[in-house]
XYZ file of C-alpha atoms in Angstrom:
570
model
C 22.459 89.484 74.182
C 23.077 92.979 72.798
C 21.557 94.602 75.881
C 23.766 92.453 78.112
C 26.903 93.486 76.229
C 25.912 97.187 76.388
C 25.285 96.876 80.143
C 28.660 95.206 80.636
C 30.409 97.948 78.672
C 28.698 100.815 80.539
C 29.150 99.144 83.935
C 32.794 98.455 83.239
C 33.500 102.016 82.149
C 31.828 103.385 85.256
C 33.387 101.064 87.827
C 36.847 100.204 86.527
C 39.417 102.909 87.351
C 40.827 104.926 84.520
C 44.362 103.571 84.968
C 43.168 99.974 84.682
C 41.488 100.755 81.382
C 44.646 102.426 80.154
C 46.699 99.385 81.136
C 44.223 97.073 79.426
C 44.220 99.090 76.215
C 48.035 99.264 76.319
C 48.215 95.491 76.563
C 45.845 95.073 73.590
C 47.819 97.574 71.500
C 51.053 95.821 72.440
C 49.577 92.505 71.325
C 48.339 94.000 68.071
C 51.769 95.451 67.368
C 53.327 92.074 68.074
C 50.858 90.426 65.698
C 51.664 92.872 62.938
C 55.372 92.423 63.506
C 55.111 88.627 63.479
C 53.069 88.662 60.290
C 55.429 91.105 58.617
C 58.555 89.071 59.408
C 58.969 85.960 57.234
C 58.946 82.599 58.932
C 62.536 81.876 58.056
C 63.626 84.984 59.976
C 61.650 84.073 63.065
C 63.478 80.780 63.369
C 67.212 81.333 63.553
C 69.130 78.464 61.960
C 71.614 76.473 63.960
C 74.553 74.339 62.916
C 74.442 70.569 63.300
C 77.526 68.816 62.119
C 78.307 71.788 59.872
C 74.905 71.616 58.069
C 72.642 74.646 58.137
C 69.101 73.765 59.242
C 65.847 75.703 59.609
C 62.448 74.755 61.081
C 59.305 74.327 59.004
C 56.423 75.898 60.939
C 52.717 76.256 60.185
C 50.524 78.503 62.335
C 53.383 78.925 64.793
C 53.907 75.166 65.280
C 57.224 73.634 64.249
C 56.672 70.454 62.207
C 60.217 69.372 61.367
C 63.603 70.706 60.298
C 65.164 70.733 56.847
C 68.756 71.205 55.743
C 70.090 73.612 53.179
C 73.090 74.383 51.020
C 74.720 77.633 49.983
C 72.766 77.813 46.678
C 69.492 76.896 48.358
C 69.633 78.097 52.011
C 67.763 76.194 54.677
C 65.624 79.239 55.542
C 64.378 79.610 51.982
C 63.684 75.901 51.665
C 61.773 75.814 54.968
C 59.696 78.833 53.900
C 58.708 77.197 50.584
C 57.797 73.910 52.268
C 55.668 75.727 54.864
C 53.927 77.670 52.056
C 53.056 74.429 50.187
C 51.666 72.818 53.328
C 49.575 75.932 54.007
C 48.215 75.888 50.429
C 47.277 72.223 50.768
C 45.554 72.835 54.099
C 43.610 75.785 52.671
C 42.396 73.676 49.682
C 39.102 72.024 50.790
C 39.321 69.524 47.910
C 42.550 68.043 49.259
C 42.529 65.112 51.690
C 45.509 64.418 53.943
C 45.222 60.759 53.044
C 46.387 61.576 49.497
C 49.976 61.985 50.684
C 52.324 59.391 49.236
C 56.067 58.717 49.012
C 58.104 58.423 45.840
C 61.760 57.434 45.614
C 63.721 59.643 43.242
C 67.363 60.216 42.416
C 67.459 63.339 44.576
C 65.791 61.663 47.585
C 62.465 60.523 48.959
C 59.733 62.907 47.811
C 56.335 63.460 49.412
C 53.529 64.209 46.963
C 49.942 65.312 47.431
C 48.482 63.812 44.308
C 50.800 65.113 41.604
C 51.915 68.157 43.625
C 55.309 68.010 45.317
C 55.289 68.967 49.015
C 58.860 68.258 50.133
C 61.803 66.091 49.146
C 63.644 64.375 52.023
C 67.374 64.265 51.228
C 70.245 62.504 52.957
C 71.232 65.747 54.693
C 67.795 65.849 56.359
C 68.241 62.279 57.567
C 71.685 63.159 58.880
C 70.169 65.862 61.095
C 67.958 63.382 62.956
C 70.339 60.433 62.474
C 67.581 58.314 60.926
C 67.121 56.486 57.633
C 65.830 58.708 54.904
C 62.680 56.638 54.204
C 61.801 56.448 57.907
C 62.255 60.185 58.269
C 59.990 60.750 55.237
C 57.256 58.711 56.904
C 57.575 60.888 60.017
C 57.292 63.983 57.796
C 54.072 62.606 56.327
C 52.544 62.160 59.786
C 53.534 65.686 60.780
C 52.076 67.169 57.582
C 48.783 65.328 58.073
C 48.576 66.544 61.669
C 49.328 70.133 60.586
C 46.686 70.062 57.840
C 43.979 68.748 60.198
C 44.931 71.309 62.887
C 44.944 74.096 60.270
C 41.400 73.290 59.164
C 40.071 72.642 62.670
C 41.395 75.933 64.048
C 39.622 77.847 61.279
C 36.262 76.179 61.771
C 33.356 78.173 63.210
C 32.940 76.072 66.405
C 36.633 76.366 67.248
C 36.694 80.111 66.674
C 33.510 80.634 68.667
C 34.777 78.536 71.566
C 38.105 80.327 71.794
C 36.475 83.711 71.340
C 34.413 82.918 74.439
C 37.568 81.821 76.208
C 39.189 85.134 75.314
C 36.160 87.110 76.466
C 36.121 85.218 79.766
C 39.816 85.856 80.211
C 39.234 89.535 79.461
C 36.605 89.700 82.194
C 38.927 87.889 84.594
C 41.713 90.334 83.763
C 39.469 93.324 84.428
C 38.335 91.862 87.743
C 41.917 90.999 88.663
C 43.139 94.511 87.929
C 40.219 95.984 89.833
C 40.987 93.700 92.804
C 44.669 94.585 92.670
C 43.726 98.260 92.677
C 41.550 97.830 95.770
C 44.280 95.761 97.424
C 46.825 98.481 96.691
C 44.707 101.241 98.222
C 43.845 99.076 101.242
C 47.475 98.117 101.833
C 48.658 101.729 101.597
C 45.999 102.863 104.067
C 46.870 100.119 106.593
C 50.620 100.714 106.375
C 50.193 104.469 106.672
C 48.188 104.088 109.884
C 50.718 101.675 111.405
C 53.941 103.283 110.224
C 53.112 106.975 110.597
C 53.587 107.103 114.431
C 56.850 105.176 114.194
C 58.148 107.434 111.437
C 57.294 110.539 113.457
C 59.195 109.057 116.404
C 62.224 108.438 114.220
C 62.018 112.009 112.918
C 61.947 113.452 116.432
C 64.886 111.302 117.574
C 66.970 112.293 114.565
C 66.321 116.016 115.165
C 64.612 116.332 111.813
C 67.414 114.760 109.755
C 65.102 111.912 108.676
C 61.777 113.271 107.425
C 58.706 111.110 108.080
C 56.991 112.321 104.900
C 60.035 111.595 102.764
C 60.456 108.103 104.208
C 56.766 107.339 103.718
C 56.973 108.584 100.113
C 59.761 106.060 99.464
C 57.713 103.241 101.014
C 54.600 104.182 99.028
C 56.525 104.341 95.767
C 57.970 100.906 96.450
C 54.500 99.447 97.024
C 53.157 101.091 93.887
C 56.152 99.785 91.938
C 55.339 96.221 93.007
C 51.699 96.821 92.011
C 52.672 98.034 88.554
C 54.921 94.989 88.148
C 52.000 92.687 88.988
C 49.821 94.646 86.535
C 52.351 94.233 83.720
C 52.712 90.491 84.402
C 48.932 90.009 84.368
C 48.561 92.022 81.145
C 51.385 90.093 79.509
C 49.845 86.749 80.465
C 46.477 87.880 79.136
C 47.903 89.059 75.804
C 49.884 85.855 75.377
C 46.801 83.755 76.149
C 44.553 85.746 73.796
C 46.985 85.658 70.891
C 47.662 81.936 71.266
C 43.950 81.107 70.860
C 43.827 81.885 67.132
C 46.044 80.631 64.302
C 46.521 84.076 62.734
C 48.022 85.544 65.919
C 49.868 82.512 67.239
C 53.113 83.769 65.665
C 52.815 86.913 67.777
C 52.176 84.807 70.882
C 55.350 82.854 70.259
C 57.207 86.094 69.581
C 56.027 87.611 72.861
C 56.900 84.451 74.746
C 60.372 84.268 73.244
C 60.823 87.965 73.977
C 60.846 87.109 77.689
C 62.053 83.517 77.738
C 65.034 83.933 75.429
C 66.857 86.416 77.702
C 66.009 84.271 80.722
C 67.284 81.186 78.914
C 70.487 82.951 77.906
C 71.032 84.231 81.449
C 70.285 80.825 82.964
C 72.622 79.108 80.540
C 75.337 81.669 81.246
C 74.887 81.196 85.002
C 75.049 77.412 84.655
C 78.208 77.650 82.547
C 79.823 80.064 85.012
C 79.169 77.941 88.130
C 82.572 76.111 87.971
C 84.381 79.434 87.535
C 82.410 81.024 90.367
C 83.218 78.035 92.592
C 86.929 78.477 91.808
C 86.695 82.199 92.604
C 84.898 81.431 95.884
C 87.579 78.949 96.953
C 90.331 81.378 95.939
C 88.590 84.139 97.905
C 88.497 82.023 101.059
C 92.159 81.047 100.706
C 93.276 84.647 100.150
C 91.104 85.879 103.017
C 92.573 83.448 105.525
C 96.098 84.107 104.292
C 95.539 87.837 104.836
C 94.039 87.164 108.266
C 97.049 85.078 109.287
C 99.452 87.697 107.895
C 97.608 90.493 109.709
C 97.760 88.668 113.054
C 101.441 87.868 112.577
C 102.438 91.417 111.664
C 100.231 92.814 114.431
C 102.308 90.757 116.840
C 105.464 92.164 115.280
C 104.104 95.696 115.591
C 103.151 95.223 119.244
C 106.543 93.697 120.068
C 105.268 90.234 121.059
C 107.050 88.797 118.021
C 110.572 89.965 117.252
C 112.425 89.569 113.962
C 116.092 90.421 113.765
C 116.662 93.533 111.665
C 112.915 94.221 111.273
C 111.635 97.405 112.879
C 108.269 97.414 114.633
C 107.188 100.466 112.617
C 107.519 98.427 109.435
C 104.739 95.992 110.389
C 101.751 98.083 109.185
C 103.229 99.174 105.817
C 104.528 95.641 105.220
C 101.001 94.315 105.683
C 99.626 96.912 103.262
C 102.198 95.990 100.610
C 101.708 92.246 101.092
C 97.918 92.680 101.069
C 98.012 94.622 97.807
C 100.361 92.115 96.191
C 98.336 89.098 97.297
C 95.032 90.603 96.152
C 96.560 91.628 92.816
C 97.908 88.095 92.332
C 94.486 86.622 93.212
C 92.760 88.938 90.721
C 95.161 87.887 87.957
C 94.567 84.204 88.760
C 90.776 84.631 88.974
C 90.423 86.810 85.872
C 89.934 83.945 83.340
C 87.210 82.463 85.576
C 85.156 85.676 85.826
C 81.902 85.272 83.845
C 82.181 87.181 80.591
C 85.905 87.843 80.884
C 86.519 86.359 77.437
C 83.988 88.645 75.726
C 85.193 91.539 73.622
C 83.108 94.008 75.655
C 84.765 92.908 78.901
C 88.199 93.139 77.314
C 87.420 96.615 75.995
C 86.265 97.824 79.406
C 89.388 96.321 81.009
C 91.655 98.109 78.545
C 89.750 101.380 79.062
C 90.035 101.139 82.857
C 93.721 100.275 82.544
C 94.393 103.310 80.347
C 92.548 105.620 82.751
C 94.433 104.163 85.697
C 97.815 104.507 84.002
C 97.117 108.109 82.966
C 95.614 109.351 86.210
C 97.577 107.417 88.795
C 101.213 108.216 87.969
C 101.498 110.941 90.603
C 99.453 108.932 93.094
C 101.667 105.859 92.694
C 104.745 108.059 93.002
C 103.507 109.460 96.313
C 102.593 105.983 97.597
C 106.020 104.580 96.747
C 107.654 107.639 98.283
C 105.656 107.086 101.481
C 106.809 103.497 101.806
C 110.370 104.574 101.023
C 110.293 107.100 103.874
C 108.997 104.458 106.288
C 111.489 101.743 105.404
C 114.397 104.181 105.274
C 113.470 105.295 108.809
C 113.640 108.954 107.825
C 111.182 109.732 110.634
C 108.339 108.236 112.590
C 105.079 109.512 114.037
C 105.785 112.003 116.843
C 109.260 113.028 115.650
C 110.253 116.702 115.576
C 111.625 117.258 112.076
C 112.418 119.988 109.593
C 111.190 119.334 106.030
C 112.174 122.119 103.698
C 111.084 125.300 105.441
C 108.663 123.613 107.846
C 109.558 122.572 111.386
C 107.119 120.541 113.440
C 105.982 117.169 114.710
C 104.908 114.284 112.480
C 101.216 113.546 113.124
C 100.389 110.899 110.516
C 102.216 109.115 107.731
C 99.792 108.086 105.014
C 100.350 106.332 101.742
C 100.375 109.525 99.710
C 100.924 112.394 102.151
C 102.523 113.125 105.501
C 100.756 115.408 107.968
C 102.897 117.667 110.172
C 101.864 119.956 113.024
C 104.215 122.925 113.027
C 105.573 124.715 116.084
C 102.804 127.284 115.521
C 100.109 124.522 115.790
C 99.414 124.564 112.054
C 98.747 121.301 110.233
C 100.728 121.038 106.999
C 99.957 118.301 104.462
C 103.070 117.472 102.457
C 103.033 115.004 99.514
C 105.466 112.176 100.084
C 106.944 112.680 96.617
C 107.835 116.245 97.671
C 109.430 115.008 100.904
C 111.686 112.601 98.996
C 113.118 115.545 97.055
C 113.510 117.801 100.102
C 116.066 118.107 102.879
C 114.934 116.297 106.028
C 116.374 117.052 109.464
C 115.166 114.695 112.200
C 115.810 116.289 115.597
C 114.100 113.478 117.524
C 116.326 110.760 116.076
C 119.385 112.761 117.183
C 117.868 113.151 120.663
C 117.313 109.396 120.881
C 120.843 108.709 119.672
C 122.511 110.750 122.428
C 121.094 114.227 122.355
C 120.093 116.878 119.856
C 122.592 119.720 119.610
C 121.551 123.315 120.290
C 123.900 125.915 118.902
C 123.925 129.690 118.992
C 126.496 132.363 118.110
C 127.631 135.649 119.644
C 130.201 138.147 118.405
C 132.488 139.750 120.986
C 135.157 142.370 120.458
C 138.860 141.642 120.438
C 139.345 143.547 123.707
C 137.549 140.763 125.643
C 139.665 137.682 126.448
C 138.406 134.621 124.643
C 138.763 132.532 127.810
C 136.330 134.868 129.625
C 133.825 134.643 126.766
C 134.067 130.860 126.703
C 133.535 130.671 130.480
C 130.492 132.954 130.322
C 128.907 130.927 127.514
C 129.493 127.678 129.396
C 128.009 129.254 132.536
C 124.921 130.328 130.586
C 124.544 126.767 129.283
C 124.877 125.381 132.785
C 122.133 127.721 134.050
C 119.732 126.521 131.283
C 117.546 123.617 132.471
C 117.158 120.640 130.113
C 120.660 120.815 128.631
C 122.752 117.703 129.199
C 125.831 117.738 131.380
C 127.287 114.864 129.415
C 128.339 115.314 126.711
C 129.594 118.638 127.964
C 128.786 121.912 126.191
C 131.633 123.277 124.085
C 132.482 126.702 122.659
C 133.944 127.070 119.159
C 135.751 130.122 117.840
C 134.243 130.112 114.384
C 135.791 133.172 112.783
C 138.003 136.199 113.412
C 136.006 138.966 111.797
C 136.983 142.608 111.195
C 135.711 143.989 114.484
C 134.930 140.939 116.623
C 135.405 137.234 117.201
C 132.497 134.869 116.319
C 131.886 132.391 119.156
C 129.502 129.414 118.860
C 128.060 127.623 121.901
C 127.107 123.967 121.332
C 125.083 122.098 123.957
C 123.028 118.899 123.918
C 119.415 118.350 124.916
C 117.470 115.161 125.533
C 114.121 116.539 124.292
C 113.747 117.751 120.722
C 110.201 118.997 121.310
C 111.317 121.760 123.738
C 114.120 123.104 121.555
C 112.443 126.470 120.958
C 111.846 127.033 124.684
C 115.410 125.957 125.512
C 116.812 128.303 122.878
C 114.842 131.154 124.436
C 116.061 130.396 127.962
C 119.629 129.915 126.740
C 119.608 133.277 124.975
C 118.262 135.115 128.026
C 120.894 133.445 130.218
C 123.624 134.542 127.785
C 122.319 138.112 127.954
C 122.271 138.022 131.756
C 125.704 136.444 131.972
C 127.356 139.012 129.702
C 125.569 141.914 131.357
C 126.675 140.729 134.784
C 130.314 140.723 133.706
C 130.135 143.952 131.718
C 130.967 142.377 128.352
C 129.457 144.006 125.306
C 127.871 141.756 122.626
C 128.687 143.228 119.229
C 125.797 141.765 117.184
C 124.926 143.380 114.899
C 128.520 144.468 114.477
C 129.606 148.038 115.011
C 131.413 149.977 112.347
C 133.206 151.979 115.105
C 133.840 151.406 118.776
C 131.303 153.404 120.825
C 132.406 155.839 123.523
C 130.927 153.658 126.229
C 130.048 149.993 126.391
C 126.542 149.032 125.255
C 125.353 147.207 128.367
C 122.313 146.849 130.632
C 123.257 147.326 134.253
C 121.892 144.818 136.748
C 119.678 147.379 138.488
C 117.864 147.952 135.169
C 117.123 144.312 134.378
C 113.576 144.523 135.701
C 112.517 147.936 134.481
C 108.748 148.402 134.281
C 106.711 146.546 133.202
C 109.082 143.641 133.976
C 108.853 142.060 137.444
C 111.786 140.538 139.332
C 111.437 136.834 140.192
C 111.073 135.637 143.764
C 114.768 134.766 143.776
C 116.671 137.281 141.668
C 119.749 135.032 141.740
C 117.914 132.301 139.814
C 116.941 134.372 136.821
C 117.695 131.538 134.416
C 115.341 129.092 136.119
C 112.671 131.784 136.428
C 112.997 132.607 132.753
C 112.704 128.950 131.912
C 109.561 128.589 133.958
C 108.133 131.698 132.425
C 108.887 130.403 128.938
């Protein structure tokens, strides 16, 4: 027998991989630690008391088996009483001169007592009977049967045949565990080899198609780690089952077996109970989710029809459809969250409330500016300050509106620069919408010239109107007008006002208008006094017609249509 054991030990050490031995030894150490912990903790602490009808109760257990429950009072707690009763039963079972048949009942003033000869084992009181809702004498008889069964089991489990039999069982289970771990190790290596052969070509193909963005080696490393993770999980489960089985075979370690079992089952029981209790709330949340989803779907389809023009509402602009949906969507979801909050699992716990308060404080601190910009964005939309595509001036920026977002507005300036402006800043700035004026009847272009007093104002007005007429894109109706803005020291300030139908070509039209004014005044020999002169020059400051196209300028094909040519060139 000794030679066989030595051969088994040497063969096992040579054939079983090192990691399997480490896992096995870890499992044994874990079980030993659990045994020490279970033996160090008193029995009354292992069994947590519960409340039944306001009475504190605790279980009486011997060798890890619960026999019955006893009640307690504040002066004599149930845990202490259960511990003393379990100690007496253990002493009786360990006494070989005691026979279980010596148990007898005796009615006393305090209750029905159970004696082993002249030694008191336990007194059954009315509170104990109230726990099981039985008569006190009947409950005492049940206690007697349980004590007899515990004493016989105590002695049987410490007999040599029982210990030998279960030691063999444990040894056989140890061998099975070693073989199982060895088989799992071979299965792991075989599975990795097969998958590597089959997946490697496919992974290389994916790597080539993705231009190296997805590495085959990296992807295979993730797959291999996942397989090894599953293998380690199976190893831990097998080791746990082995330790639980081995510890439950012997009365001295059965407490540790129960402790290990409860270590896993108690959290699962708590989670299962919590899931079962939360099913009605989850069902309510699911129904509420479906209702809110279909309401949002219907609202989205309706407002999409309004935005496309298929559905018309008096006084409701088409541009308001998208922001109205966003506001309604936020409000409906917020209302649904408030309604569903009490039905969320764990919402009534203090931890959940603390997290909710913490998130609320962070949101209130960090979102003030964000909410201000969002509200400003919706204000701009509903006030119709501008729309996407409009040519506007916001502060010092002039350009076209590209996008209107909840927090910012994006503008492309006349120099093709994208400017991101916070909506809260826009609300506090001056906004000039040139496109809305063009849609309403025409955006006004205005420019000023200063002419000396020696030039008749009627001539100046006629020349300015002629320059406006020569500028393409300016409207004939309403007609351009000339205002005499001021009578300065050396000249009269004239302002030409003309209307255009296109706000996006204002810069080009201003350029053409200015060149036409220059040509018109040069043709008629009228000097423009801007900047103003402090003294009248000896000769008029003019450009004669023959010098209009001095090198490197080139005359147009038709010199008489200089305005149109300038416009085309611009």
